[in-house]
XYZ file of C-alpha atoms in Angstrom:
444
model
C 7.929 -31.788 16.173
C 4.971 -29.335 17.420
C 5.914 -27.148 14.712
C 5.963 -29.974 11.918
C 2.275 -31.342 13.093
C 0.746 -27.672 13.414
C 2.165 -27.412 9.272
C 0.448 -30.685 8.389
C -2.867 -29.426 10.574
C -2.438 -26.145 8.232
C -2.465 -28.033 5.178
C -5.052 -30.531 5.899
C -7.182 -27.496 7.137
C -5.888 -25.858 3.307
C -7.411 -28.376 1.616
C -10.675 -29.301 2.743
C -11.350 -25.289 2.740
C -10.726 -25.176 -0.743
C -12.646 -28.407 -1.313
C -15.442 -27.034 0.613
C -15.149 -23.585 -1.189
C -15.060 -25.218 -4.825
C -16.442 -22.183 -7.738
C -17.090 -20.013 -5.044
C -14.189 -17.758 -5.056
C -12.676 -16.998 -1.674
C -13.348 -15.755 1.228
C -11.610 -12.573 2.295
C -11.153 -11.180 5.373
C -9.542 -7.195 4.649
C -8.182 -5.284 7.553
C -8.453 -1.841 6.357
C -9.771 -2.068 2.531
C -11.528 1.404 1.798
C -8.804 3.686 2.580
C -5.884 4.601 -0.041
C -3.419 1.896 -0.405
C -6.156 -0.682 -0.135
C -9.290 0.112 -1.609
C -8.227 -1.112 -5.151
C -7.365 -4.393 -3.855
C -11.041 -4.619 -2.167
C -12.793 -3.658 -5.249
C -10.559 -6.403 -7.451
C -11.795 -9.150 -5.192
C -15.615 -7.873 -5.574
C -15.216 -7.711 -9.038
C -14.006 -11.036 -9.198
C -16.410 -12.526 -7.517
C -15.084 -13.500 -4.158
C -17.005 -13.342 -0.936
C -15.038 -9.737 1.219
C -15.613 -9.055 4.754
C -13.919 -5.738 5.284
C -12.939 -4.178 8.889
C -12.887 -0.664 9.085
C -13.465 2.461 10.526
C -15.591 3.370 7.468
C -14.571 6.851 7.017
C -15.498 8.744 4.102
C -13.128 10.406 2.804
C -13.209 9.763 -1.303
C -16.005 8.114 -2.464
C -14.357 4.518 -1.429
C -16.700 3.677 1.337
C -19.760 4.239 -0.313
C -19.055 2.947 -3.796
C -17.821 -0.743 -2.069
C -20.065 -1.189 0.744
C -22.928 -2.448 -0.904
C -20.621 -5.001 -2.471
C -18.965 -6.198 0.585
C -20.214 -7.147 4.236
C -18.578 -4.241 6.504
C -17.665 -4.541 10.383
C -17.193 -0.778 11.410
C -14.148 -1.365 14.146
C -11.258 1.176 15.061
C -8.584 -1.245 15.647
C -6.335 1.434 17.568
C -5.359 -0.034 20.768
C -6.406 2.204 23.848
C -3.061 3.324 26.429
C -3.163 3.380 30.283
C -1.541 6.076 32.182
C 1.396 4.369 32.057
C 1.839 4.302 28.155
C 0.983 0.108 28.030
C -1.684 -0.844 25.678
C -5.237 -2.747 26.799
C -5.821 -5.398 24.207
C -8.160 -6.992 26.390
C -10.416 -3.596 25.977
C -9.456 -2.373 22.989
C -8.678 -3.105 19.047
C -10.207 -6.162 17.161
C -11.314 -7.180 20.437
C -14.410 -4.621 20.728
C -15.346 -5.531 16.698
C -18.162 -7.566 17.899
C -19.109 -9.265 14.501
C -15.055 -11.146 14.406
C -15.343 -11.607 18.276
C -18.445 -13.211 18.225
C -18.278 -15.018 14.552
C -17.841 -18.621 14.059
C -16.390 -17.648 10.084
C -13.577 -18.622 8.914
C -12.069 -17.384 5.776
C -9.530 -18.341 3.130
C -7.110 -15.492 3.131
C -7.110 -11.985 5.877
C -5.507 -8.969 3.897
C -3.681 -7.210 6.756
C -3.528 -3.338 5.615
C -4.174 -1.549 8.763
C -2.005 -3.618 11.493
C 0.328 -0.685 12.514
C 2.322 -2.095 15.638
C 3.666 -5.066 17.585
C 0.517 -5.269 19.922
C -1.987 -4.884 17.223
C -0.172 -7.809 15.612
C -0.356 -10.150 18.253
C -3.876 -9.131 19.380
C -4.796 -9.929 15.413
C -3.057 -12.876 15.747
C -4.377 -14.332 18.279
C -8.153 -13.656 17.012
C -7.352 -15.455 14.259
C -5.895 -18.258 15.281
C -7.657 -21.334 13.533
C -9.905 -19.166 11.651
C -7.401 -18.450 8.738
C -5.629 -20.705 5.647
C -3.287 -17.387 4.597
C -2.678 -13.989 5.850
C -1.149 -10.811 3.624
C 0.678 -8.669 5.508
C 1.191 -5.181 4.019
C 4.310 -3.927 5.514
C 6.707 -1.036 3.120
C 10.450 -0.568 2.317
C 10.995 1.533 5.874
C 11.751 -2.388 7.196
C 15.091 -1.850 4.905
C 15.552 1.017 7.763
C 16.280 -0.551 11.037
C 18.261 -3.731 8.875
C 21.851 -4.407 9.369
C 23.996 -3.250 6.594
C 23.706 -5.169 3.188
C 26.205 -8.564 2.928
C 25.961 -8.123 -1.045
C 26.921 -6.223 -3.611
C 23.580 -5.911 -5.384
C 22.411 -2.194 -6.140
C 18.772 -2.623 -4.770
C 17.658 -4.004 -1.548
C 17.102 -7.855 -1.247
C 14.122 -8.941 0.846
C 16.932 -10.856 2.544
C 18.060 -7.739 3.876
C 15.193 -6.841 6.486
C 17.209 -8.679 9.336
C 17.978 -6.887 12.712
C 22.062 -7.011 13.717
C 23.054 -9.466 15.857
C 25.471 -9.852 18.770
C 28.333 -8.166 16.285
C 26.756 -5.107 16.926
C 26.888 -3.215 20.101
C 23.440 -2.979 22.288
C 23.616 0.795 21.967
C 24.115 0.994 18.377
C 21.089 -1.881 18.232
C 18.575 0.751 19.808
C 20.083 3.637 17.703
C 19.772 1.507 14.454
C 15.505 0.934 15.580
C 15.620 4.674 16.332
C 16.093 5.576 12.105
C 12.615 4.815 11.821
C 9.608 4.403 14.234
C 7.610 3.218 11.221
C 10.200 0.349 10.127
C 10.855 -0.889 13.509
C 7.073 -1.235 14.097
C 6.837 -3.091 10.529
C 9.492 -5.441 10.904
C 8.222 -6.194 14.219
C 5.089 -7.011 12.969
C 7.138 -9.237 10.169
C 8.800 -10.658 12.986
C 6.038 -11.890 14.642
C 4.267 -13.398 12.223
C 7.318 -15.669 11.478
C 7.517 -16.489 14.953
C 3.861 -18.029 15.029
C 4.368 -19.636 11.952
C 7.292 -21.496 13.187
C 5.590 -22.610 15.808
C 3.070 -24.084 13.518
C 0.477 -21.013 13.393
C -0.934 -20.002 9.875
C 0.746 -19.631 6.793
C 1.770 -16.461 5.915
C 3.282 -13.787 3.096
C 4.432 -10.241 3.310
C 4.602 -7.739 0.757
C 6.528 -4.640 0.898
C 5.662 -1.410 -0.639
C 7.543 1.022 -1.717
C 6.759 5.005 -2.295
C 3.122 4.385 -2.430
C 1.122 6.358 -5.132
C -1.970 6.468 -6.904
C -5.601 7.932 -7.154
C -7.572 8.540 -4.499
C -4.397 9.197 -2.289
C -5.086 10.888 1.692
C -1.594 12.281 1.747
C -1.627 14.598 -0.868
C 1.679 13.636 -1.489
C 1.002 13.379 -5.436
C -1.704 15.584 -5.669
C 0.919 18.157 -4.409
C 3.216 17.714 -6.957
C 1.081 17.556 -9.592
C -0.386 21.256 -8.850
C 3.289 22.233 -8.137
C 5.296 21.163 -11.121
C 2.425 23.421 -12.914
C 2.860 26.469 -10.483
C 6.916 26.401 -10.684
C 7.828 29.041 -13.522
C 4.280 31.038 -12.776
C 4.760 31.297 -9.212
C 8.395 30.887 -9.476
C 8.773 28.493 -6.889
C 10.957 25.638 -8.030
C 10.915 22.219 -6.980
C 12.933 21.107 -4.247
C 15.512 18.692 -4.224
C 16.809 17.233 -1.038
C 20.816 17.782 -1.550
C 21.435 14.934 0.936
C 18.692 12.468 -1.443
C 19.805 14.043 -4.938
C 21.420 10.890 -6.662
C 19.374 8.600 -4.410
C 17.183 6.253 -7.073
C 13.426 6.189 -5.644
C 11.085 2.947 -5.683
C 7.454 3.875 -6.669
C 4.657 1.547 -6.240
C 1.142 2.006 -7.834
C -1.944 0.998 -5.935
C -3.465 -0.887 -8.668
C -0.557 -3.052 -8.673
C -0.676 -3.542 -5.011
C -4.098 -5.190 -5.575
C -2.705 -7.840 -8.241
C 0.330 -9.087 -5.999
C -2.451 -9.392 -3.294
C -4.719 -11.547 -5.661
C -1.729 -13.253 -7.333
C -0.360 -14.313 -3.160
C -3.573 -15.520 -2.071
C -3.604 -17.909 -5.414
C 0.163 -18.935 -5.074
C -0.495 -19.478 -0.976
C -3.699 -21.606 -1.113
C -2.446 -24.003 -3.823
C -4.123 -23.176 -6.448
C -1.758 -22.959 -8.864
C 1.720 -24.473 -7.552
C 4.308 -24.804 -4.698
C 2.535 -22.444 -2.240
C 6.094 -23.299 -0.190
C 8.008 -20.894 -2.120
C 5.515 -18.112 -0.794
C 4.407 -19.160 2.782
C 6.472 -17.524 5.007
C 7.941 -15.203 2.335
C 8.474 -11.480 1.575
C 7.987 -9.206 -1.750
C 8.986 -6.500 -2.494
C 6.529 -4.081 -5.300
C 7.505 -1.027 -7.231
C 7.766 -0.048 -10.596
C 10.624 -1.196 -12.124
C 11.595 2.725 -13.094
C 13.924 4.119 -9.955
C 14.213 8.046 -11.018
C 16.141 10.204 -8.736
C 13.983 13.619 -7.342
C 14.614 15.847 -9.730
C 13.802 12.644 -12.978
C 10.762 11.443 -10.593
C 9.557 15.666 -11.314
C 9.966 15.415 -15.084
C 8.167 11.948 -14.819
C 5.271 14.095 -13.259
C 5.692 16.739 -15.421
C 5.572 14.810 -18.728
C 1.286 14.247 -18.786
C 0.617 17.623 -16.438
C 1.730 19.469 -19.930
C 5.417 20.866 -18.389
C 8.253 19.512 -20.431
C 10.724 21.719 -18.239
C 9.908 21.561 -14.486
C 12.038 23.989 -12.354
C 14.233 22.737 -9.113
C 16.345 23.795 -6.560
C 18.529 22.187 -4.019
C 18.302 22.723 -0.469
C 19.656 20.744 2.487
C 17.189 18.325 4.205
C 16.050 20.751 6.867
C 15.169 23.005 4.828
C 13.368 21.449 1.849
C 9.663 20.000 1.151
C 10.361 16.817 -0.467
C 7.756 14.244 -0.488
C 9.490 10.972 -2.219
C 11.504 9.346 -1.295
C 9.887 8.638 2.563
C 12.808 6.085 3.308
C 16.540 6.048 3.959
C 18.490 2.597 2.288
C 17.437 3.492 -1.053
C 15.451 1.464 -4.155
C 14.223 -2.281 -3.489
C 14.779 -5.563 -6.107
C 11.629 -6.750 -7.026
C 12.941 -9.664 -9.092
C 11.555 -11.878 -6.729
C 7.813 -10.731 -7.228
C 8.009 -10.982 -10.425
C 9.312 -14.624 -10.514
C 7.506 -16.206 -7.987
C 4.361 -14.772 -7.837
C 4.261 -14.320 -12.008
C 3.652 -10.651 -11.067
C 4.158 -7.900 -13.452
C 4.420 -4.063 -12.591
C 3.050 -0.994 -14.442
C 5.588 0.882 -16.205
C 6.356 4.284 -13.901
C 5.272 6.416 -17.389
C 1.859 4.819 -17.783
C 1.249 4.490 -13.838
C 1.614 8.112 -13.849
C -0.073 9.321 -16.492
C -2.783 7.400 -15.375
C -2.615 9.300 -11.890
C -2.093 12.547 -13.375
C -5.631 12.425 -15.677
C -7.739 11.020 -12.315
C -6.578 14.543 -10.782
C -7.055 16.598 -13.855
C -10.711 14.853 -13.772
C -11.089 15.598 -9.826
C -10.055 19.081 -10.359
C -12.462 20.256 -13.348
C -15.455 18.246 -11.214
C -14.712 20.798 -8.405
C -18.796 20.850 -7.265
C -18.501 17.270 -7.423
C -15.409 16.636 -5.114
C -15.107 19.874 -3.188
C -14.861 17.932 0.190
C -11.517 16.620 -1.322
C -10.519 19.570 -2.933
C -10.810 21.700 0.337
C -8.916 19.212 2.268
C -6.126 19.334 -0.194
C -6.055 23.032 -0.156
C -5.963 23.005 3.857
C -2.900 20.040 3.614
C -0.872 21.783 1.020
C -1.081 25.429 2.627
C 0.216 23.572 6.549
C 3.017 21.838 3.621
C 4.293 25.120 2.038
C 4.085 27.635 5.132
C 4.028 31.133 3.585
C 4.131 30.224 -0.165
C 0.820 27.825 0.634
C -2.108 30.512 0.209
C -0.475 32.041 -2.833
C 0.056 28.455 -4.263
C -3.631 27.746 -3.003
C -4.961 30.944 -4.989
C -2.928 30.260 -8.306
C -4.333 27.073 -8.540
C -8.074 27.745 -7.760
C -7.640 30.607 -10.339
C -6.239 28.449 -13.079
C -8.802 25.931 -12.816
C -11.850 28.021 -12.540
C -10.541 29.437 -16.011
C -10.430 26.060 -17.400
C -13.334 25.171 -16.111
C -14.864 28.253 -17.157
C -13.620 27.874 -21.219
C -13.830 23.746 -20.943
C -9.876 24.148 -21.979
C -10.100 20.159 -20.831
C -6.458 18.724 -21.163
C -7.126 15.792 -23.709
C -4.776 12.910 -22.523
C -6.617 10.324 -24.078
C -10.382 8.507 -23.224
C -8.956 5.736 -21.752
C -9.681 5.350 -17.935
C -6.262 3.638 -17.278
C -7.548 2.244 -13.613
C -10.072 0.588 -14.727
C -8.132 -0.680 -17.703
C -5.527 -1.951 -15.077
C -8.081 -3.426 -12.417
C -10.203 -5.632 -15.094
C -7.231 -6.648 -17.491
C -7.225 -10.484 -18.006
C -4.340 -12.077 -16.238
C -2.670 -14.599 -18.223
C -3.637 -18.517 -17.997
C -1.074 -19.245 -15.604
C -2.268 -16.427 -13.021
C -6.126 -17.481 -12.459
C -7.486 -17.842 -8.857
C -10.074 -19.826 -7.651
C -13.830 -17.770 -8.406
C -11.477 -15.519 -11.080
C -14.020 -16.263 -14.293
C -17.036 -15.145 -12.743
C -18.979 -13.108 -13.780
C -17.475 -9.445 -12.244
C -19.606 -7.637 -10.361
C -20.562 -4.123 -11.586
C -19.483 -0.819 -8.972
């Protein structure tokens, strides 16, 4: 019955906020937001007009900080929970708690984008900040959930969203703790998952979750795709083939492209605040996003290969000790993301176009080397610590090739389109407007 009135308190509270709110697009409350899986869905709220309150450490690495902050009211906060001696965290010293600007803020806000929430404690200390303050909260979470899941009860070939659930009594307590063992990352996630399900049951704020895949795009801090795209150019030169992870060969990968990330996230907050119909079927929900495309290692390298100019991309297999492979970063294989699509109306880049995309921002980054040296550097640092003693050779191939293209303006001519941008400012289809969506977009 407590759970039933806190629901009809949420709605009532849904309602008058979007009364209140009217034309003026939504406010956003972004946990993370400048860093590399978020900072595209940041700049599509700006642009479409709605009021973003981002917390973050405001590093600046990339250009993300600096380009969005004057666009955006910032509250500079490391959310990493301090440890005592003991190895317990202090959330009554630490996190959210010591950003003084939420602590000490009246605001409320529409919908919080959750991008940075990392563990079980950092949940519930978010949580409980936010009690009352909040009509929807995003939770970015990934595929590792699929991880620490019982086995599958269906015969589908990709992972349901139905299948992030822990094994129950059927399953013996020792092979419970081995299963959350397979991945520190999932078992944190699905915590997290878990948590916010149990506060909405008990009447707390609605809630969705969507789960990303093999995370790629521009602007990236892992150097995951950055490394690959230097290396599928360096194979037959430096002979130093691609390596394929003999235990992964046949195992289909799910890719998801940052841009896309940012549309579910806008296309959520619409479904979940009732703007456009039956925010039921998304409160309390998970997505899953990828590309539709689910190439194996060595298909995923010709992918790659295709707009870096190398039709024919060498390989090699070598058992998983032994080899540098960099997708896919999960166990249970590719994810369905049927539901996404019919739910939330959303509609994934095609892997081909994603890429190519990707692969002429880097091109760009690397023939502007005065202009992004900071990143270049770092990348050159990451991939040497990646490839051990083939890194400085690698390193030296690549500076040399690129100061010679630089040098005779040998500019690969993929086309003039700036496929981001194209992606981030498309017009989404009647049925997929959000409140404050025809503004006027603000320029960045």
């Amino acid at each position: 019955m407590d759970a039933m009135l806190g629901r009809a308190m949420w709605r009532h509270l849904l309602a008058l906020a979007l009364a209140l709110r009217g034309a003026q697009g939504w406010s956003v409350l972004i946990l993370g937001g400048t860093g590399f899986r978020g900072h595209l869905t940041t700049e599509l709220l700006v642009r479409e007009g709605h009021n973003v309150t981002v917390i973050s450490r405001g590093i600046r690495y990339w250009d993300n900080f600096q380009r969005l902050s004057p666009h955006m009211t910032h509250w500079r906060c490391n959310r990493t929970l301090a440890q005592e001696h003991g190895g317990g965290v202090l959330p009554k010293s630490s996190g959210l708690v010591n950003c003084t600007e939420l602590v000490n803020s009246n605001a409320t806000f529409d919908a919080v984008v959750d991008f940075s929430t990392r563990t079980l404690p950092e949940m519930k200390q978010a949580i409980s900040l936010l009690r009352g303050r909040v009509s929807l909260y995003i939770f970015i979470s990934s595929h590792a959930v699929y991880d620490v899941a019982k086995n599958r009860t269906h015969d589908e070939e990709y992972l349901l969203e139905s299948d992030a659930v822990r094994p129950g009594r059927e399953v013996s307590p020792l092979d419970r703790w081995a299963l959350k063992g397979k991945s520190v990352r999932g078992d944190n996630e699905l915590e997290c998952e878990e948590e916010l399900l149990k506060q909405y049951n008990a009447g707390g704020f609605p809630y969705v979750t969507l789960r990303l895949g093999n995370v790629f795009g521009p602007k990236e801090n892992s150097i995951r795709y950055w490394l690959l795209h230097l290396w599928v150019k360096a194979c037959v030169a430096l002979t130093l083939p691609l390596h394929v992870d003999n235990s992964l060969e046949a195992t289909p990968i799910s890719m998801t492209y940052t841009p896309d990330i940012a549309q579910a996230v806008r296309l959520a907050i619409a479904k979940g605040l009732n703007e456009s119909c039956c925010a039921e079927k998304v409160h309390g929900e998970a997505f899953n996003l990828a590309c539709e495309e689910m190439p194996s290692q060595r298909v995923l390298y010709n992918y790659i290969g295709e707009p870096a100019g190398m039709p024919y991309v060498e390989t090699i297999e070598l058992p998983h000790n032994l080899s540098i492979v960099l997708y896919p970063d999960n166990l249970q294989g590719p994810i369905s993301v049927a539901k996404a699509q019919e739910v939330l109306r959303w509609s994934p880049t095609t892997l081909n176009k994603a890429l190519r995309s990707v692969a002429r921002f880097y091109e760009r980054i690397m023939l502007e080397a005065k202009k992004h040296k900071q990143e270049i550097e770092y990348m050159y640092r990451k991939i040497k610590a990646m490839l051990g003693a083939d890194g400085p050779r690698f390193v030296e191939w690549s500076r040399a090739r690129y100061a010679e293209r630089r040098k005779t303006e040998l500019y690969d001519e993929l086309d003039d389109e700036d496929e981001d941008e194209i992606i981030l400012s498309r017009k989404a289809s009647a049925d997929r407007h959000g409140k404050g969506s025809k503004r006027p977009k603000r320029e960045l």
